[in-house]
Coordinates of C-alpha atoms in Angstrom, one line a residue:
M1 CA 20.1 -8.9 -38.3
Y2 CA 22.8 -8.2 -35.3
E3 CA 22.2 -4.4 -36.7
A4 CA 18.8 -4.6 -36.6
A5 CA 19.0 -6.0 -33.2
S6 CA 21.3 -3.0 -31.6
Q7 CA 18.5 -0.9 -33.5
I8 CA 15.7 -2.3 -31.1
R9 CA 18.3 -2.3 -27.7
L10 CA 18.7 1.1 -28.6
G11 CA 14.6 2.0 -29.0
I12 CA 13.8 0.0 -25.5
E13 CA 17.2 2.6 -23.5
P14 CA 15.9 5.6 -23.4
Y15 CA 12.5 4.2 -21.4
L16 CA 15.4 2.3 -19.0
E17 CA 17.0 5.8 -18.6
I18 CA 14.2 6.5 -16.9
R19 CA 15.6 5.8 -13.3
S20 CA 13.5 5.9 -9.7
A21 CA 13.7 7.8 -7.0
K22 CA 11.4 6.2 -3.7
S23 CA 12.0 5.4 -0.2
P24 CA 12.4 8.8 1.1
A25 CA 13.6 9.6 4.9
V26 CA 13.1 13.1 6.7
A27 CA 16.0 14.0 8.7
P28 CA 14.5 14.4 13.3
D29 CA 15.1 18.6 12.0
G30 CA 13.0 18.8 8.8
E31 CA 15.6 20.1 6.7
L32 CA 16.9 16.6 5.3
L33 CA 15.5 14.8 2.8
A34 CA 17.0 11.2 1.8
Y35 CA 16.1 8.8 -0.6
L36 CA 17.1 6.1 -3.0
S37 CA 18.0 6.8 -6.2
D38 CA 19.8 5.1 -8.7
E39 CA 20.7 7.7 -10.8
S40 CA 24.4 6.4 -11.1
G41 CA 22.8 2.8 -12.2
T42 CA 21.9 1.1 -8.6
H43 CA 19.9 2.4 -6.1
Q44 CA 22.3 4.6 -3.8
I45 CA 22.0 7.2 -1.0
W46 CA 21.2 10.5 -2.1
L47 CA 20.4 14.1 0.0
R48 CA 18.7 17.1 -0.7
P49 CA 17.9 20.0 2.2
L50 CA 13.5 19.7 2.7
A51 CA 13.7 23.9 1.7
G52 CA 15.1 23.1 -2.1
G53 CA 18.1 23.1 -3.7
A54 CA 20.5 20.5 -5.4
P55 CA 20.7 16.9 -4.7
W56 CA 23.9 15.0 -4.0
R57 CA 24.6 11.7 -3.7
L58 CA 25.9 10.6 0.0
T59 CA 27.2 6.9 -1.1
D60 CA 29.4 5.1 -3.0
M61 CA 28.8 1.6 -2.5
P62 CA 30.2 -1.6 -4.8
E63 CA 26.1 -2.6 -3.8
P64 CA 22.6 -1.3 -4.3
V65 CA 21.3 0.4 -0.7
G66 CA 18.3 -1.6 0.7
A67 CA 16.0 0.0 3.3
I68 CA 17.2 3.4 5.1
A69 CA 16.0 5.1 8.8
F70 CA 16.7 8.0 10.4
N71 CA 18.0 8.8 14.0
P72 CA 15.5 10.0 15.8
K73 CA 16.9 11.9 17.7
S74 CA 20.7 12.9 15.3
R75 CA 21.4 12.7 11.8
D76 CA 22.8 9.1 12.0
L77 CA 21.4 7.5 8.9
L78 CA 21.4 3.5 8.5
F79 CA 20.8 1.8 6.0
T80 CA 20.9 -1.9 4.9
M81 CA 23.3 -3.6 1.9
D82 CA 23.4 -7.3 0.6
C83 CA 25.8 -8.7 -1.9
G84 CA 24.8 -9.2 -5.8
G85 CA 21.2 -9.6 -4.5
D86 CA 21.6 -13.0 -2.2
E87 CA 19.2 -11.3 0.7
R88 CA 21.7 -11.3 3.4
H89 CA 21.7 -8.2 4.3
Q90 CA 24.3 -6.3 6.2
L91 CA 23.4 -3.2 8.4
W92 CA 25.3 0.4 8.2
L93 CA 25.5 3.5 9.8
V94 CA 26.2 7.0 8.2
P95 CA 26.8 9.3 11.5
G96 CA 25.5 12.4 10.9
A97 CA 24.0 11.5 7.4
S98 CA 28.2 12.1 5.9
G99 CA 31.7 10.5 5.8
V100 CA 32.9 7.3 6.3
P101 CA 30.1 4.3 5.6
Q102 CA 30.4 2.1 9.1
P103 CA 29.7 -1.6 9.0
L104 CA 27.1 -2.8 11.5
T105 CA 27.2 -6.1 10.7
D106 CA 29.7 -7.9 8.7
D107 CA 29.2 -11.8 8.5
P108 CA 28.0 -12.0 4.6
T109 CA 26.4 -16.0 5.4
V110 CA 23.7 -14.3 8.2
V111 CA 20.8 -12.3 7.1
H112 CA 20.1 -8.5 9.4
V113 CA 16.2 -7.8 9.2
W114 CA 15.8 -4.4 9.5
G115 CA 12.9 -3.2 12.4
C116 CA 13.2 -0.1 14.3
W117 CA 15.5 2.8 16.7
A118 CA 14.6 2.7 19.9
P119 CA 12.9 6.4 21.1
D120 CA 15.7 8.0 22.7
G121 CA 18.3 6.9 19.2
Q122 CA 21.0 4.8 21.4
R123 CA 19.5 1.2 20.2
I124 CA 18.3 -1.0 17.6
A125 CA 16.5 -3.9 17.1
F126 CA 16.4 -5.9 13.9
A127 CA 16.4 -9.9 13.4
S128 CA 18.3 -12.5 12.5
N129 CA 19.5 -16.2 11.8
A130 CA 23.1 -16.0 13.0
R131 CA 22.2 -19.1 15.1
D132 CA 20.1 -20.9 12.7
R133 CA 20.3 -20.7 9.2
E134 CA 16.3 -21.5 8.6
H135 CA 15.0 -18.7 11.8
M136 CA 15.1 -15.6 12.6
D137 CA 16.0 -14.6 16.0
I138 CA 15.7 -11.2 17.5
Y139 CA 18.4 -8.7 18.4
V140 CA 19.2 -4.9 20.4
M141 CA 22.1 -3.1 18.9
D142 CA 24.1 -0.6 22.0
M143 CA 24.6 2.2 19.1
A144 CA 27.1 3.9 21.6
T145 CA 30.0 0.1 21.7
R146 CA 28.3 -1.7 18.3
A147 CA 27.2 -5.0 20.7
A148 CA 24.1 -6.4 19.3
R149 CA 22.7 -8.7 22.2
R150 CA 19.9 -11.9 21.5
V151 CA 16.8 -11.0 23.2
F152 CA 14.4 -13.5 21.6
E153 CA 15.4 -16.6 19.6
G154 CA 12.5 -19.7 18.5
N155 CA 11.6 -21.5 16.2
G156 CA 10.5 -19.3 12.1
Y157 CA 10.4 -16.1 11.0
R158 CA 9.6 -12.9 13.2
E159 CA 11.0 -9.2 12.7
A160 CA 11.4 -6.5 15.4
V161 CA 8.5 -4.3 14.8
A162 CA 9.0 -1.0 16.7
F163 CA 10.6 0.0 20.4
F164 CA 7.3 0.7 23.2
P165 CA 7.4 4.4 24.0
D166 CA 10.0 3.6 27.5
G167 CA 12.3 1.9 25.2
R168 CA 12.1 -1.2 27.4
S169 CA 10.0 -3.5 25.2
L170 CA 9.8 -4.2 21.7
L171 CA 7.0 -5.4 19.5
V172 CA 7.5 -8.0 17.7
A173 CA 5.1 -10.3 14.5
D174 CA 5.7 -13.2 15.4
A175 CA 4.6 -15.0 11.5
T176 CA 5.9 -18.6 12.3
H177 CA 2.2 -19.5 10.3
A178 CA 2.8 -18.2 7.4
M179 CA 3.4 -14.2 6.0
N180 CA 0.2 -13.6 6.0
D181 CA -0.4 -14.7 9.4
Q182 CA 0.8 -12.8 11.9
D183 CA 1.3 -12.6 16.2
L184 CA 1.6 -9.5 17.9
F185 CA 3.4 -10.1 21.2
R186 CA 5.1 -7.4 23.5
L187 CA 8.7 -8.7 25.0
D188 CA 10.5 -7.5 27.7
L189 CA 13.4 -6.5 27.1
E190 CA 15.7 -7.6 30.4
S191 CA 13.1 -10.4 31.8
G192 CA 12.7 -12.0 28.1
A193 CA 9.1 -12.4 28.9
R194 CA 6.6 -11.9 25.9
E195 CA 3.0 -10.8 26.1
A196 CA 0.1 -12.1 23.7
L197 CA -1.6 -8.4 22.8
L198 CA -4.0 -9.3 20.3
P199 CA -4.9 -13.0 20.0
H200 CA -6.9 -14.1 17.4
E201 CA -9.0 -17.0 15.7
G202 CA -7.8 -17.4 11.7
R203 CA -5.4 -15.6 9.8
A204 CA -4.1 -11.9 11.1
R205 CA -2.2 -9.3 8.9
Y206 CA -1.0 -6.8 10.8
A207 CA 1.3 -3.7 10.1
A208 CA 3.1 0.4 10.2
N209 CA 2.5 0.7 14.0
R210 CA 2.6 3.6 14.9
M211 CA 3.0 4.4 19.3
K212 CA 1.0 6.6 21.0
K213 CA 4.0 8.9 22.8
D214 CA 2.0 8.3 26.3
G215 CA 2.2 4.4 25.8
S216 CA -2.0 4.9 25.9
G217 CA -1.6 1.9 22.5
F218 CA -1.4 1.9 19.3
F219 CA -2.8 2.1 15.5
T220 CA -1.8 -0.7 13.8
I221 CA -2.9 -2.0 9.9
T222 CA -4.7 -4.7 10.3
D223 CA -7.3 -7.5 8.9
Q224 CA -8.2 -9.8 11.7
G225 CA -11.4 -10.4 12.1
R226 CA -12.5 -9.1 8.0
E227 CA -11.9 -9.1 4.5
F228 CA -9.4 -6.4 4.3
L229 CA -6.9 -3.6 5.5
S230 CA -8.3 -1.3 8.0
V231 CA -6.0 1.3 10.6
A232 CA -7.5 0.0 14.3
F233 CA -6.3 0.1 18.0
R234 CA -4.9 -1.4 20.1
S235 CA -5.6 0.0 24.0
A236 CA -3.1 -0.8 26.2
A237 CA -5.2 -0.4 29.4
D238 CA -7.6 -3.5 28.3
G239 CA -6.1 -4.9 25.0
A240 CA -8.9 -3.7 23.0
L241 CA -8.8 -3.1 19.9
S242 CA -11.1 -0.1 18.3
W243 CA -11.2 0.9 14.3
I244 CA -10.7 3.9 12.9
V245 CA -10.5 3.8 9.6
E246 CA -12.1 1.3 7.2
R247 CA -12.9 1.8 3.2
E248 CA -16.0 -0.3 1.9
G249 CA -13.8 -2.8 0.0
Q250 CA -10.5 -1.2 -0.2
D251 CA -7.1 -1.9 1.2
I252 CA -4.8 0.2 3.6
E253 CA -1.6 -0.3 2.8
A254 CA 0.4 2.3 5.1
V255 CA -0.2 5.1 8.1
A256 CA 1.2 7.5 10.3
L257 CA 0.6 9.7 12.7
A258 CA 1.2 12.9 13.4
P259 CA 3.1 13.8 15.3
D260 CA 0.9 16.4 17.8
Q261 CA -0.8 12.6 17.4
K262 CA -4.5 14.4 16.7
R263 CA -3.8 13.2 12.8
L264 CA -3.2 10.3 10.9
A265 CA -1.8 10.1 7.8
Y266 CA -3.1 6.8 5.5
V267 CA -2.9 5.2 1.8
A268 CA -6.1 3.3 0.1
N269 CA -5.7 1.2 -2.3
D270 CA -8.2 1.8 -4.9
R271 CA -8.0 -0.7 -7.5
G272 CA -4.9 -0.9 -8.2
W273 CA -4.0 3.1 -7.6
N274 CA -3.4 4.5 -4.4
R275 CA -5.3 7.6 -2.6
I276 CA -3.6 9.7 0.2
F277 CA -6.2 10.8 3.2
V278 CA -5.5 13.3 5.8
R279 CA -7.9 12.1 9.3
E280 CA -9.1 13.9 12.4
I281 CA -8.8 11.3 14.9
A282 CA -11.1 12.4 17.4
D283 CA -14.2 13.5 15.8
G284 CA -13.6 11.4 11.9
A285 CA -13.1 14.8 9.1
E286 CA -10.7 14.7 6.5
F287 CA -9.8 15.7 3.2
E288 CA -8.0 13.8 -0.3
V289 CA -4.5 14.8 -0.8
Q290 CA -4.6 15.7 -4.3
G291 CA -2.6 16.9 -6.8
F292 CA -0.1 14.1 -7.6
P293 CA 0.3 11.4 -10.5
A294 CA -2.2 8.5 -10.0
G295 CA -0.3 5.4 -9.3
S296 CA 1.6 4.0 -6.1
V297 CA 2.2 5.5 -3.3
G298 CA 4.8 3.1 -0.6
S299 CA 4.6 5.4 2.1
V300 CA 4.0 8.2 3.5
A301 CA 5.7 10.5 6.0
W302 CA 5.1 13.2 8.5
L303 CA 7.1 16.0 9.0
P304 CA 8.8 16.7 12.2
D305 CA 6.8 20.4 12.4
G306 CA 3.0 18.5 11.2
S307 CA 3.3 20.2 8.6
G308 CA 3.1 18.4 5.3
L309 CA 3.1 15.1 4.3
V310 CA 6.9 13.0 1.8
F311 CA 6.3 10.7 -0.1
P312 CA 6.6 8.4 -3.3
V313 CA 4.6 8.2 -6.2
D314 CA 4.9 5.6 -8.5
G315 CA 2.6 6.2 -11.8
S316 CA 2.3 5.0 -14.9
T317 CA 2.9 7.7 -17.2
S318 CA 5.3 9.0 -14.9
S319 CA 9.0 8.6 -13.7
P320 CA 9.5 7.4 -10.1
D321 CA 9.3 10.7 -7.7
I322 CA 8.9 12.0 -4.3
W323 CA 6.8 14.4 -3.7
R324 CA 5.3 16.8 -0.5
F325 CA 2.2 18.1 0.2
D326 CA 1.8 21.3 2.4
I327 CA -0.9 21.1 4.7
A328 CA -1.5 24.4 5.2
S329 CA -1.6 25.5 1.4
K330 CA -3.2 21.4 0.3
Q331 CA -0.2 21.6 -2.3
V332 CA 1.7 18.9 -3.7
K333 CA 5.2 20.3 -4.7
R334 CA 7.4 16.9 -6.7
L335 CA 11.2 17.2 -4.6
T336 CA 12.7 14.8 -7.4
D337 CA 13.2 14.0 -11.1
A338 CA 14.5 11.0 -12.1
S339 CA 13.0 11.2 -15.6
K340 CA 16.4 12.5 -17.0
A341 CA 14.0 13.7 -19.9
G342 CA 14.9 12.5 -22.7
L343 CA 11.5 11.3 -23.4
D344 CA 7.1 12.8 -23.7
Q345 CA 5.8 10.8 -20.7
A346 CA 3.1 12.5 -22.0
T347 CA 3.4 9.7 -24.1
F348 CA 2.8 7.3 -22.3
V349 CA -0.3 5.4 -22.0
E350 CA -2.4 5.0 -18.8
P351 CA -4.6 1.5 -18.2
T352 CA -7.9 1.2 -17.6
V353 CA -9.5 -2.0 -15.9
A354 CA -12.1 -4.9 -16.8
S355 CA -12.5 -8.2 -16.1
T356 CA -14.4 -11.6 -17.7
K357 CA -15.3 -14.6 -15.6
S358 CA -13.5 -17.5 -15.1
F359 CA -14.4 -21.2 -15.5
D360 CA -16.5 -21.4 -12.3
G361 CA -18.2 -17.7 -11.9
L362 CA -15.8 -15.8 -10.6
E363 CA -14.7 -12.1 -11.5
V364 CA -10.5 -11.7 -12.5
P365 CA -9.9 -7.9 -13.4
F366 CA -6.8 -6.8 -14.7
F367 CA -5.8 -3.8 -16.4
V368 CA -5.9 -2.6 -20.3
Y369 CA -2.9 -1.1 -21.3
R370 CA -4.2 0.1 -24.8
P371 CA -0.9 1.3 -27.4
R372 CA -2.0 5.2 -28.7
G373 CA -3.0 4.9 -32.6
K374 CA -5.6 2.6 -34.4
A375 CA -4.8 -0.8 -34.6
P376 CA -3.1 -2.3 -37.4
E377 CA -4.6 -4.6 -39.6
G378 CA -5.6 -7.9 -38.3
G379 CA -5.0 -6.3 -35.0
Y380 CA -2.6 -5.2 -32.2
P381 CA -0.1 -8.4 -31.3
A382 CA -0.2 -8.8 -26.7
V383 CA 1.6 -9.7 -24.3
V384 CA -0.4 -10.5 -21.4
V385 CA 2.1 -9.2 -17.7
V386 CA 1.7 -12.2 -14.9
H387 CA 2.4 -10.4 -10.9
G388 CA 4.3 -12.9 -9.2
G389 CA 4.2 -13.1 -5.7
P390 CA 2.2 -15.0 -5.7
E391 CA 0.6 -12.7 -2.7
A392 CA 1.6 -9.9 -4.1
Q393 CA -1.2 -7.2 -6.4
W394 CA -0.5 -5.2 -10.3
T395 CA -0.3 -1.8 -9.8
P396 CA -0.2 0.8 -12.3
I397 CA 3.7 1.7 -11.6
F398 CA 6.1 2.4 -14.0
R399 CA 7.9 0.0 -16.0
A400 CA 10.0 1.4 -19.1
D401 CA 10.1 -2.3 -20.8
L402 CA 5.5 -1.9 -20.8
Q403 CA 5.8 1.5 -22.2
F404 CA 8.2 0.2 -24.9
F405 CA 5.5 -2.5 -25.7
L406 CA 3.1 0.2 -26.3
S407 CA 5.0 2.1 -28.2
Q408 CA 5.5 -0.4 -30.4
G409 CA 1.5 -1.0 -31.0
I410 CA 1.4 -4.0 -28.9
M411 CA -1.2 -3.9 -26.9
V412 CA -0.4 -5.4 -22.2
I413 CA -2.7 -7.3 -20.6
A414 CA -1.8 -7.6 -16.5
P415 CA -4.2 -9.8 -14.7
N416 CA -5.0 -10.3 -11.4
V417 CA -5.4 -13.7 -10.7
R418 CA -6.8 -15.6 -7.9
G419 CA -4.0 -14.8 -4.9
S420 CA -3.6 -11.7 -5.4
T421 CA -3.8 -9.5 -2.9
G422 CA -6.3 -6.0 -2.2
Y423 CA -9.4 -7.9 -3.6
G424 CA -9.8 -9.2 0.1
R425 CA -9.4 -12.1 2.5
S426 CA -11.0 -14.4 0.3
Y427 CA -8.8 -14.1 -2.7
H428 CA -6.4 -14.3 -2.1
H429 CA -6.5 -17.5 -0.8
L430 CA -8.4 -18.9 -3.6
D431 CA -5.4 -20.4 -4.9
D432 CA -3.4 -22.1 -1.8
K433 CA -2.0 -25.2 -2.0
H434 CA -4.2 -27.8 -3.9
L435 CA -6.0 -24.6 -5.6
R436 CA -3.0 -23.5 -7.2
M437 CA -4.4 -24.5 -11.1
D438 CA -7.4 -22.3 -10.5
S439 CA -5.2 -19.5 -10.7
V440 CA -3.5 -21.0 -14.1
A441 CA -7.3 -21.1 -15.4
D442 CA -8.2 -18.2 -14.0
L443 CA -5.1 -16.4 -16.5
K444 CA -6.7 -18.2 -19.6
A445 CA -10.3 -16.9 -19.2
V446 CA -8.0 -13.5 -19.3
R447 CA -6.2 -14.9 -22.6
L448 CA -9.4 -15.9 -23.6
W449 CA -11.1 -11.9 -23.0
L450 CA -8.6 -10.9 -25.5
R451 CA -10.0 -13.4 -28.1
E452 CA -12.8 -11.3 -28.3
Q453 CA -11.5 -8.3 -28.6
S454 CA -11.5 -7.2 -32.7
D455 CA -8.0 -4.9 -32.0
V456 CA -6.6 -7.8 -31.3
N457 CA -4.2 -10.2 -33.1
D458 CA -5.5 -14.0 -31.6
D459 CA -2.5 -15.2 -33.8
R460 CA 0.0 -13.1 -32.0
V461 CA -0.1 -12.8 -27.9
A462 CA 3.0 -13.3 -25.6
V463 CA 2.5 -14.7 -21.8
Y464 CA 4.7 -12.4 -19.6
G465 CA 6.0 -12.9 -16.1
R466 CA 9.0 -13.1 -13.7
S467 CA 9.2 -15.4 -10.3
Y468 CA 6.0 -16.7 -9.1
G469 CA 4.6 -15.0 -12.7
G470 CA 7.8 -17.1 -13.9
F471 CA 6.3 -20.0 -12.6
M472 CA 2.6 -19.0 -14.7
V473 CA 4.6 -18.7 -17.6
L474 CA 5.2 -22.3 -18.0
A475 CA 1.9 -23.2 -16.3
A476 CA -0.1 -21.2 -19.4
L477 CA 3.3 -22.7 -22.3
T478 CA 2.1 -26.6 -20.7
E479 CA -1.3 -26.7 -19.7
Q480 CA -2.5 -24.3 -22.4
P481 CA 0.2 -24.4 -25.4
E482 CA -2.6 -23.7 -27.9
L483 CA -3.3 -19.8 -26.7
W484 CA 0.5 -18.6 -26.8
K485 CA 3.0 -18.1 -30.1
V486 CA 5.8 -17.0 -27.9
G487 CA 6.5 -16.8 -23.4
I488 CA 9.1 -15.1 -21.6
E489 CA 10.3 -15.4 -17.7
F490 CA 12.6 -14.1 -15.6
Y491 CA 13.6 -16.7 -12.8
G492 CA 10.2 -19.0 -13.1
I493 CA 9.0 -22.1 -10.5
A494 CA 9.7 -25.0 -12.5
N495 CA 10.2 -27.8 -9.9
F496 CA 7.5 -27.0 -6.4
L497 CA 10.1 -29.3 -4.6
T498 CA 13.5 -28.6 -5.7
L499 CA 12.3 -25.2 -4.9
L500 CA 11.4 -25.1 -1.6
E501 CA 15.0 -27.8 -1.5
T502 CA 17.1 -25.1 -1.6
T503 CA 15.2 -21.5 -1.1
G504 CA 16.7 -19.4 1.0
P505 CA 16.4 -21.4 4.2
W506 CA 15.1 -18.8 6.2
R507 CA 12.5 -18.9 3.6
R508 CA 11.3 -22.5 2.6
Y509 CA 8.5 -23.0 5.5
L510 CA 6.9 -20.2 5.0
R511 CA 6.8 -20.8 1.3
A512 CA 5.2 -24.4 2.0
V513 CA 2.8 -22.1 3.9
E514 CA 2.0 -21.4 0.5
Y515 CA 2.9 -24.2 -2.4
G516 CA 2.3 -27.0 -0.3
D517 CA 4.5 -29.2 2.2
P518 CA 6.8 -30.9 0.2
V519 CA 6.2 -34.6 2.3
A520 CA 2.3 -34.6 3.4
D521 CA 1.1 -32.1 -0.2
R522 CA 4.8 -34.2 -2.4
E523 CA 1.7 -35.2 -5.3
N524 CA 0.1 -31.6 -5.8
L525 CA 3.5 -30.3 -5.3
I526 CA 4.5 -32.6 -8.7
R527 CA 1.8 -32.0 -10.6
F528 CA 1.4 -28.6 -10.4
S529 CA 5.3 -28.4 -11.3
P530 CA 5.9 -27.3 -15.0
I531 CA 9.4 -29.5 -15.5
H532 CA 7.0 -32.2 -15.3
K533 CA 5.3 -31.2 -18.9
L534 CA 7.8 -29.1 -20.5
D535 CA 7.4 -31.3 -23.7
Q536 CA 4.2 -29.2 -24.2
I537 CA 5.8 -25.9 -24.8
R538 CA 6.0 -25.8 -28.4
V539 CA 6.2 -21.5 -28.9
P540 CA 10.1 -19.5 -28.6
L541 CA 11.2 -19.0 -24.8
F542 CA 13.0 -16.7 -22.8
V543 CA 14.5 -16.8 -19.9
A544 CA 16.7 -14.4 -17.7
Q545 CA 18.0 -15.6 -14.4
G546 CA 20.1 -14.2 -11.5
F547 CA 22.8 -16.5 -10.0
D548 CA 22.8 -15.4 -6.8
D549 CA 19.0 -15.0 -5.8
P550 CA 18.1 -16.7 -2.5
R551 CA 14.5 -16.8 -3.8
V552 CA 14.0 -18.8 -7.1
P553 CA 18.2 -20.3 -7.5
P554 CA 19.3 -20.1 -10.7
G555 CA 18.4 -24.2 -10.9
E556 CA 14.7 -24.0 -11.5
S557 CA 16.3 -22.2 -15.1
E558 CA 18.8 -24.6 -15.3
M559 CA 16.5 -26.9 -15.8
V560 CA 13.9 -25.1 -17.9
Y561 CA 16.7 -24.6 -20.2
S562 CA 18.1 -27.9 -20.0
V563 CA 15.0 -30.0 -21.1
L564 CA 13.4 -27.2 -24.1
R565 CA 17.1 -27.2 -25.7
G566 CA 17.6 -31.9 -25.9
L567 CA 14.1 -31.2 -26.8
G568 CA 15.7 -28.8 -29.9
R569 CA 12.7 -26.8 -28.5
P570 CA 13.5 -22.8 -29.5
V571 CA 14.9 -21.6 -26.3
E572 CA 16.8 -18.7 -25.4
Y573 CA 18.5 -18.4 -21.8
V574 CA 20.7 -14.9 -20.5
R575 CA 21.9 -15.5 -17.4
I576 CA 22.9 -13.0 -14.9
P577 CA 26.0 -13.0 -13.1
H578 CA 25.8 -11.6 -9.3
E579 CA 22.4 -10.4 -9.6
G580 CA 20.1 -11.4 -7.2
H581 CA 15.7 -11.7 -7.6
G582 CA 15.9 -9.3 -9.9
F583 CA 17.8 -7.0 -12.5
A584 CA 19.4 -4.7 -9.7
R585 CA 22.2 -2.3 -12.2
I586 CA 21.8 -1.2 -15.2
E587 CA 23.9 -2.5 -17.0
N588 CA 22.1 -5.4 -16.5
R589 CA 18.8 -4.1 -17.5
R590 CA 20.6 -2.6 -20.6
T591 CA 21.1 -7.0 -21.0
V592 CA 17.7 -8.3 -20.2
F593 CA 15.8 -6.0 -21.5
G594 CA 16.8 -5.3 -25.0
G595 CA 16.6 -9.1 -25.3
V596 CA 13.7 -9.2 -24.6
A597 CA 12.1 -6.6 -26.9
R598 CA 14.3 -8.0 -29.7
F599 CA 12.9 -11.7 -28.9
L600 CA 9.3 -10.3 -28.7
R601 CA 10.0 -8.8 -32.6
E602 CA 11.6 -12.0 -33.8
H603 CA 8.8 -14.0 -32.7
L604 CA 6.1 -11.7 -31.4

């Protein structure tokens, strides 16, 4: 048995060796590209000349690096880093993108949320819960003295978004109501006066706010007053909002303003895949950037001279890498190669999209990954993978575990049940609070769709999810125990009441907006919590948990394991110390996903 388990782990490890390059940033001189790569085992900052040449690793920190951002006037490079995935990020600086990193903040009990550089590069702005662990205030730091001044304090969650061009005021996004219901205001850094910029009725989101250099206004991605995220311009003269880019039935997920301020590059969500367009602001003429792999594009940025774009691409059948687009030639070029060879990526599987009707007639979309080759007699076994969030969307990114499953002849289904983003505001809110179990019913509808497929073995279907997806696994196994052969969940929610009591205090009330208030909605939260129904689970369950997780603390997984073990049910539990809401270190990914591969071989 031990030898067989070792062989299975060795089988998945080549897939785990495909690393990632992400979060590109270009130095203001246009000569140097910085990005994050986990080639060393954790995400660190790497550099390479933009014109070409071998990359080199800039940082060798004891923890994975988070966000990175160049000073707009120099090669000073700021980055964030937490400890063990606890999300209490500190701010660091590498002067001139060389030498020894210097800490800008040094309190490991405090959350620091990166914000922005001032236009002159002399200050930074960020959010922090240093005053009160439940609330985020806004700070501005002078980079010469490293002195930080609290410029705004208040209840709730907020982030520093951008300095206005004159450097005397700051754009702040306030999410006191919910992460998907924000208010924008202008904060005068001398007087502390606030000016509401886009008052609105109902919920609205704002992202990727890009300032005009002349102070005439800013571009923003928003769904204010509409179903889908679009690009709008907010005029400083009269406060009016004019719509610049709208795509029917599609969210705009990223936008960049060209250095000459005459063009926009934007990223559109087309059924989960991303497409990049370049648009002339004056007349609306646009063209699509083509030639890169299908997948997810997390950001887009202009080169400082306006000659092209840099962006990351993460696709089902390609390693996550950084790409460059040249405006003049309309050609794209891969700048990094995270594949580490070893596997023929031509054998990887790209999904197709299907849908099925749920209990109330709602059409629920999902991705279908079919293994290459003919189905075995009796049909493929299948794994239904549920995304986390729940305010998120399954998109066709590279997943080492899924491509390994497919290589072993296991079909994969990835639904976007109600509550997912990417399908409009109305769909997004169909699982809020008392509607929580409707999304579990959607999962059942997808499972019943599988039952009708002639190439699927109905007796061998697993359900698999992480975080909120882990809740969905537990809910499926307790609400629909007869439909599943096996379950796999990482850091899943077992009890909404204990989650709201133990999750990071700076995010507690934001989760209550989504799940329900622990006092007013107590009965619903108890009813939705799988912990009270674990005796319904009859099939083997695999659980994995990072022990520094601030979002879904380890108590949730501990309860599941303790209850199922007490009931004598088959449960396997992998505890990973010094990891948070995910497994950031390659050795831990080998342990967890090697265990998953062996577990499925034994039970599916």
